[in-house]
Every structure is written in structure tokens, then in C-alpha cells.
CSV table of C-alpha atoms in Angstrom, one decimal:
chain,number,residue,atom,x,y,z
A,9,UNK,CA,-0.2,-19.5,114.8
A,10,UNK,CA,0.3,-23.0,116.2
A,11,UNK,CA,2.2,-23.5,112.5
A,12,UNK,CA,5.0,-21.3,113.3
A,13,UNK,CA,5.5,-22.5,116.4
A,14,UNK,CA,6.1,-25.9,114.7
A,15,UNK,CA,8.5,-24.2,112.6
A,16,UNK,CA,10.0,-21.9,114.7
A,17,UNK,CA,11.2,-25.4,116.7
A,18,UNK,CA,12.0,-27.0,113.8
A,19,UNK,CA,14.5,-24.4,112.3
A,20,UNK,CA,15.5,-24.3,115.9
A,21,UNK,CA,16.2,-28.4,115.9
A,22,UNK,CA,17.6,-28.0,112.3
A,23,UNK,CA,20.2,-24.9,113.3
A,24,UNK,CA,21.4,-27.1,116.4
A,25,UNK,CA,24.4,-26.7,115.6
A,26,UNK,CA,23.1,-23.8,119.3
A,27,UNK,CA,21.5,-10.1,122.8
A,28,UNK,CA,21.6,1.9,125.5
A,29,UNK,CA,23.0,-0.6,122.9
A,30,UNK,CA,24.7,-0.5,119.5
A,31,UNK,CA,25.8,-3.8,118.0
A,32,UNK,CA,29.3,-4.2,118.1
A,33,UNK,CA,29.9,-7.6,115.9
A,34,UNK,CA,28.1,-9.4,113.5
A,35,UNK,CA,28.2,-12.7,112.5
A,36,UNK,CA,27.3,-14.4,109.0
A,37,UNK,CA,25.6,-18.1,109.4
A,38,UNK,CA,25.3,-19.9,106.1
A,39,UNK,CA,25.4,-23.4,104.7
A,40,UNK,CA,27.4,-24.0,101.2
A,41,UNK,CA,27.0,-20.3,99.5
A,42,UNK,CA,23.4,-19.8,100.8
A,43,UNK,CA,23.2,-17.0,103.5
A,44,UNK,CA,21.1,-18.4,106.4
A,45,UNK,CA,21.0,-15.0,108.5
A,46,UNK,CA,23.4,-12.9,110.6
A,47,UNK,CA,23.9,-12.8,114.2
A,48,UNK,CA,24.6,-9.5,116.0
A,49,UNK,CA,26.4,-9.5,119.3
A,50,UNK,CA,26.9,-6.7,122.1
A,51,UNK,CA,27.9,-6.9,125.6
A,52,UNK,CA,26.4,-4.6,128.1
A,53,UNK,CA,26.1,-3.6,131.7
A,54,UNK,CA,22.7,-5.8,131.9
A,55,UNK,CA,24.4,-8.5,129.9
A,56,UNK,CA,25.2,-9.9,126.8
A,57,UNK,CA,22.7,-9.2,124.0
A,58,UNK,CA,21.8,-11.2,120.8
A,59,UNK,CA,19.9,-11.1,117.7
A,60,UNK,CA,19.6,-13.4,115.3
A,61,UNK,CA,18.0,-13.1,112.1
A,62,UNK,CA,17.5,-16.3,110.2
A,63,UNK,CA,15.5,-16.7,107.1
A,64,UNK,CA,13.9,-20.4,106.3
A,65,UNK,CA,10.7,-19.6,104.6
A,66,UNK,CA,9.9,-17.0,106.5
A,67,UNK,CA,11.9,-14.6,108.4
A,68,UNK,CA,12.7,-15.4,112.7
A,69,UNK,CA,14.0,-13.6,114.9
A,70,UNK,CA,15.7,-14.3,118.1
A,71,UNK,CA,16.6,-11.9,120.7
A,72,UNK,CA,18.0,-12.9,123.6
A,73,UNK,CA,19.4,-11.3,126.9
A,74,UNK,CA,22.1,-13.5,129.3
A,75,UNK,CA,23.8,-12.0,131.9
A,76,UNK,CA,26.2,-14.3,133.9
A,77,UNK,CA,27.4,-14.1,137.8
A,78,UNK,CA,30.7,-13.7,138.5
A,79,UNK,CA,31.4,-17.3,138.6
A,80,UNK,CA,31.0,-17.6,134.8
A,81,UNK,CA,27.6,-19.3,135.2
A,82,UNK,CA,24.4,-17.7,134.1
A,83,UNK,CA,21.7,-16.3,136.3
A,84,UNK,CA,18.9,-14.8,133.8
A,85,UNK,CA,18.4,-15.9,130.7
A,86,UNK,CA,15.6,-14.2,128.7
A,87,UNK,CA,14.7,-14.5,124.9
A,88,UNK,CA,12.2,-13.7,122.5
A,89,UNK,CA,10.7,-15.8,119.0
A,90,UNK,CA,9.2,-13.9,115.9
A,91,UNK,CA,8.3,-15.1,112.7
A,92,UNK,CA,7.6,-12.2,110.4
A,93,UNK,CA,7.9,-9.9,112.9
A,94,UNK,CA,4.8,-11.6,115.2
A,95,UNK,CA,5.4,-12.5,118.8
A,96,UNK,CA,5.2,-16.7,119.1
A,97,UNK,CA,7.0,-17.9,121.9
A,98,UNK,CA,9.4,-16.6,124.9
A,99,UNK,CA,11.8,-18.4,127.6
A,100,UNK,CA,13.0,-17.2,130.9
A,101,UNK,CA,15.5,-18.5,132.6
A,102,UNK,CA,16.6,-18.1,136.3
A,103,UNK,CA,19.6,-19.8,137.9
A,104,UNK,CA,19.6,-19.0,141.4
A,105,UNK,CA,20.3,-21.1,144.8
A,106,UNK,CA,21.6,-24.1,142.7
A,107,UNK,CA,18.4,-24.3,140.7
A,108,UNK,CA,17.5,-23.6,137.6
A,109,UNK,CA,13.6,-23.2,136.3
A,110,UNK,CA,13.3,-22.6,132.6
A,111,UNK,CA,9.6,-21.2,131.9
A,112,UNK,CA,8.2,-21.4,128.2
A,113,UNK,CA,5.7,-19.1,126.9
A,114,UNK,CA,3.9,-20.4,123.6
A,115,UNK,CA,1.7,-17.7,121.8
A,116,UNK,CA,-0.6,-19.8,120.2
A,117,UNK,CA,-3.6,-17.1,121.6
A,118,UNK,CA,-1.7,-13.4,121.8
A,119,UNK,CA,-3.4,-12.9,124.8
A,120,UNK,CA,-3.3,-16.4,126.8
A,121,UNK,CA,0.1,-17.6,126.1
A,122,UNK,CA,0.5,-21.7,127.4
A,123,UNK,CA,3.2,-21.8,129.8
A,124,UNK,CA,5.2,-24.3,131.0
A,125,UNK,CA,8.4,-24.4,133.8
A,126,UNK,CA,11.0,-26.9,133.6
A,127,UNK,CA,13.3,-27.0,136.7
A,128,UNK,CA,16.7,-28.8,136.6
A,129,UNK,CA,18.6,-29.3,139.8
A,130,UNK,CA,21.8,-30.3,138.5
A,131,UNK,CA,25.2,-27.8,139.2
A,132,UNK,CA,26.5,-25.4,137.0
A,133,UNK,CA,24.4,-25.9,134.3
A,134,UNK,CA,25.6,-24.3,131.2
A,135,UNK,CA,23.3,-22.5,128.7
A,136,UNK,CA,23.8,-23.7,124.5
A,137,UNK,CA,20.6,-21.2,123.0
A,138,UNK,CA,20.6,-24.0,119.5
A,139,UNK,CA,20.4,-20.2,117.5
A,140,UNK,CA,23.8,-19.5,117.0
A,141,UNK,CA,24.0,-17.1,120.3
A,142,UNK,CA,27.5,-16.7,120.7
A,143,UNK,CA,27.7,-15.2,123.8
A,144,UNK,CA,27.0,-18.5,124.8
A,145,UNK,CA,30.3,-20.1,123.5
A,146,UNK,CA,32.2,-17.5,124.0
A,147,UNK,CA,31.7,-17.5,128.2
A,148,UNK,CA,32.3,-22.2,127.8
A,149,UNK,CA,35.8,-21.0,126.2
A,150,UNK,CA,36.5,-18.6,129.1
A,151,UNK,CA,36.3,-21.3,131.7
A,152,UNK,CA,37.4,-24.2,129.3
A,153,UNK,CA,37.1,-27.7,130.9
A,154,UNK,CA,36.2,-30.7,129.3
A,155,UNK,CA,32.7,-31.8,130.7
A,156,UNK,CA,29.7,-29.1,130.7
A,157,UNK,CA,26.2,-30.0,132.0
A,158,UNK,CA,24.4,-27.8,129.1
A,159,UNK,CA,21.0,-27.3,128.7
A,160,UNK,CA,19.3,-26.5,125.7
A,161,UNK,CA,16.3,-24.1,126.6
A,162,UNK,CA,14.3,-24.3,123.5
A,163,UNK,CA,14.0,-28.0,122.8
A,164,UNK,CA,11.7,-28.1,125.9
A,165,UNK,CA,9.0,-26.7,123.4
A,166,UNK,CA,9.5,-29.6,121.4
A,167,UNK,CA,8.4,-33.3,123.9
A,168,UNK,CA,10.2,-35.3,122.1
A,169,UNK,CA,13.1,-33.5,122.3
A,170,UNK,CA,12.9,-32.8,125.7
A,171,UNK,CA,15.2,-35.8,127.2
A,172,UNK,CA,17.6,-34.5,125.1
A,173,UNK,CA,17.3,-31.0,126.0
A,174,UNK,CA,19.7,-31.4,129.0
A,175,UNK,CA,23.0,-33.3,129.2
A,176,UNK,CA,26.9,-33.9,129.0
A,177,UNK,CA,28.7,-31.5,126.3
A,178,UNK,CA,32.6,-32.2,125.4
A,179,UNK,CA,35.3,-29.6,125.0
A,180,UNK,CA,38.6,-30.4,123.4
A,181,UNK,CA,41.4,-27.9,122.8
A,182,UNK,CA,42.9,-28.3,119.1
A,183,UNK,CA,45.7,-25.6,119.3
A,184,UNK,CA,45.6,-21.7,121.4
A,185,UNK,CA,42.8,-21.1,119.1
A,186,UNK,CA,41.2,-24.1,118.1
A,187,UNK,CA,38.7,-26.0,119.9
A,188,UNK,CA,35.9,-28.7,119.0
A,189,UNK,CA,32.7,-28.8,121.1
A,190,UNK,CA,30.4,-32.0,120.8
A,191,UNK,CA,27.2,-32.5,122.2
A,192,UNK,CA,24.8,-35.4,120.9
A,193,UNK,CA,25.6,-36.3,116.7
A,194,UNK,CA,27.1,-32.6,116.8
A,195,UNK,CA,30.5,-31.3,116.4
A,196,UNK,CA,31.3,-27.6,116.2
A,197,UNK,CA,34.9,-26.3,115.6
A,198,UNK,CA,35.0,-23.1,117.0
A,199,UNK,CA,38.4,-20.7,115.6
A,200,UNK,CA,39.6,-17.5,117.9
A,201,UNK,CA,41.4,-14.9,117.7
A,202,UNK,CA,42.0,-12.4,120.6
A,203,UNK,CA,38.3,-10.5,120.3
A,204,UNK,CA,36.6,-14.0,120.3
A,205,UNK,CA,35.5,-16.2,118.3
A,206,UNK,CA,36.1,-15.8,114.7
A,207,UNK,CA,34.5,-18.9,113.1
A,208,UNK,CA,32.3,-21.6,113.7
A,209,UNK,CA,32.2,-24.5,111.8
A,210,UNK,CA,29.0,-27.5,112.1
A,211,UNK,CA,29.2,-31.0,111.2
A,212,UNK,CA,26.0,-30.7,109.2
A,213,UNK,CA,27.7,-28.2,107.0
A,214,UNK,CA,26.5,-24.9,108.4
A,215,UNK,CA,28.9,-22.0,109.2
A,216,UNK,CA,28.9,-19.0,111.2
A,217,UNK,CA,31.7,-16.5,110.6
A,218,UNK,CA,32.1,-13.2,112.1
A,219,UNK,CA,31.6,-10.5,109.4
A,220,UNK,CA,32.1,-7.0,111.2
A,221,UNK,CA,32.6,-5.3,113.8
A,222,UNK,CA,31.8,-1.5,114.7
A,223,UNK,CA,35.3,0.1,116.2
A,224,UNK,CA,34.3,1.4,119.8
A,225,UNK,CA,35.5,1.9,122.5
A,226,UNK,CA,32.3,1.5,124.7
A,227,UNK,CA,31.7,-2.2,122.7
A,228,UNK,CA,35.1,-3.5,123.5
A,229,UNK,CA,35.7,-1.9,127.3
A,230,UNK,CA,32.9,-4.0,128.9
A,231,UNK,CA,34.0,-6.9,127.4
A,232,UNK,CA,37.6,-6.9,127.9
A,233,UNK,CA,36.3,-5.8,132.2
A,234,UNK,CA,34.1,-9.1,131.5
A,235,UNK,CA,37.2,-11.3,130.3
A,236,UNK,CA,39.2,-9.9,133.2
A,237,UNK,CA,36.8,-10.9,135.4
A,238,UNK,CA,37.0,-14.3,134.1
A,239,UNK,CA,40.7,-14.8,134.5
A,240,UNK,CA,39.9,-14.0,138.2
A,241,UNK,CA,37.6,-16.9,138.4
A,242,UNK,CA,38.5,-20.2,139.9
A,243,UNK,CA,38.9,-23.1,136.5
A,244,UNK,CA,37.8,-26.4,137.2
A,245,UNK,CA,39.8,-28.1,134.2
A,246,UNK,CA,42.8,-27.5,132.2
């Protein structure tokens, strides 16, 4: 057990360059012409869902839940880790009063998980899951500024990893649809269109690209209510 969690962070660390419902888009990570796993995306009433599928060995899964205020920031972040289908590690995330506490749940024992909190004190912290969650991108590009204070909830598994876990993120605006975000050694270019984002292109040579998408109505109306509500929110940068 205490393997996969060491792998489960390292695939984590390694994919850094960053879930009623039926999945409404799915993305395709992959590096060169080697499939790495697909991403599928919904928005709901409780939140933006995620699930990522990668395959490195063995086969994890990430599931995650985020459901923002209407600020644009989060205020509960949950996700789950599987390798092979078996439970090995959770996060929950609250952001509430101007705090936010980040509790890690590590399944080496099924039934006594270790658990650890993390709390951070710094405003308007930003959540960047490192497992290609989009949602994640897609609410820093509705409120684009160029300074985020993003925190990185998984690399807290990992202590040596944890002072980087938590700082300053750039945003820089190429074109209407172009943008490049750059946090640490990594650079993403992130391509739009007007659903969202359409590509997302790594430094290290990974890209996630958005495959399909099921034509509904009830997968598109929440999120264009959710990008309304964004252009009603107060932007603190250009």
C-alpha cells in the first residue's frame, strides 16, 4: 500500500503540469503519440466535477469535486486517489473566513487512514489540482489577473515538496484566446475557444486536448449561469 502512495505522488509531481451527472467534455492528456489518460469534465449544481484517468504502470484515478463562491474563489475542495481501482489517499479542502485548511488522508491501513491538516492564511488562494483538473483553469481564466496565490493540494503528501506546494503563479494574455500560465520551472499555454478551454500545452512536452463533448442542454446551461455569474464579479487585474 505505502508503494502506491509513493507513486501515486510521483505521477502526481511528474503530471505537474496541475469532477445526477453525465460527463459533458472530455479531454485527451498525452505526451509525443502516447496516450497518458483522459479527463472528463461536468459542471453541476454542487460544483464542478472531474475525473481523471491516467495510466503509468498501473491505472489512477482522480475524482475530484470543487465548487467555488460567488467571488470566483473556492470554498470546498474534495478529491479522491485510486490505483487499480483501490482507495489510497483523499484531500478536503475548506476555504472559509479567509482561511483555508487542506486535510490529507493516506490509506496506508484501509481502516486507520494517517491524516494530516495544512492551514494557509494567505487571501484568495487559488486551487491548481497538478492532475490536469480543468475546472481549475478554466475559473483563473474567468477572473484573469496576472499574480495568483495557488496552492497545490497534493504536493503536501509529498515533504519535500511541501514549501513548494503554495506560492506565486503568472498569467499572461497572448491573444483573445491565448494565454501562458507559469508557476515554478512550468509553463502551460492554455488555447480557448468560446466553450473553454480547447488545448493545453506543457513545457515538459505533455498535452491535454479536449476530445468531445456530449451536446446538452443541461451540460452547457449551468455553465454558461456559472460564466454569467463571473462577468458579474468584481476583476482585480486587466
Amino acid at each position: 500500500m505505502r508503494k502506491h502512495i509513493v507513486r501515486l505522488i510521483y505521477v502526481g509531481i511528474l503530471l505537474l503540469v496541475i469532477s445526477a451527472t453525465t460527463f459533458g467534455v472530455e479531454y485527451i492528456a498525452r505526451i509525443d503519440n502516447m496516450e497518458l489518460g483522459r479527463i472528463r469534465v461536468e459542471y453541476t449544481k454542487n460544483g464542478w466535477i472531474s475525473v481523471s484517468e491516467i495510466q503509468y504502470g498501473e491505472k489512477y484515478t482522480i475524482e475530484t469535486r470543487t465548487a467555488y463562491g460567488p467571488n470566483g474563489f473556492f470554498q470546498v475542495y474534495e478529491a479522491t486517489f485510486k490505483t487499480n481501482g483501490e482507495l489510497v489517499a483523499k484531500i478536503l479542502g475548506v476555504n472559509k473566513a479567509g482561511k483555508t485548511t487542506i486535510t490529507l488522508y493516506a490509506y496506508y491501513d484501509p481502516k486507520a487512514p494517517s491524516v494530516k491538516t495544512f492551514t494557509f492564511t494567505e487571501p484568495n488562494i487559488v486551487l491548481l489540482d497538478n492532475n490536469f483538473i480543468i475546472p481549475h483553469f478554466e475559473m483563473i481564466l474567468r477572473m484573469p489577473q496576472p499574480r495568483f496565490q495557488i496552492l497545490i493540494p497534493q504536493a503536501l503528501f509529498n515533504p519535500s515538496k511541501t514549501d513548494k506546494a503554495s506560492g506565486i503563479a503568472m498569467l499572461k494574455r497572448l491573444s483573445d484566446r491565448s494565454y501562458v500560465l507559469s508557476y515554478e520551472e512550468t509553463e502551460i499555454k492554455i488555447t480557448t475557444d468560446e466553450k473553454g478551454i480547447v488545448k493545453m500545452e506543457y513545457n515538459n512536452g505533455i498535452v491535454v486536448e479536449r476530445a468531445a463533448e456530449k451536446k446538452s442542454e443541461t451540460t452547457h446551461q449551468p455553465m454558461n449561469q456559472n460564466q454569467q455569474n463571473m462577468k458579474n464579479t468584481p476583476r482585480s487585474g486587466k
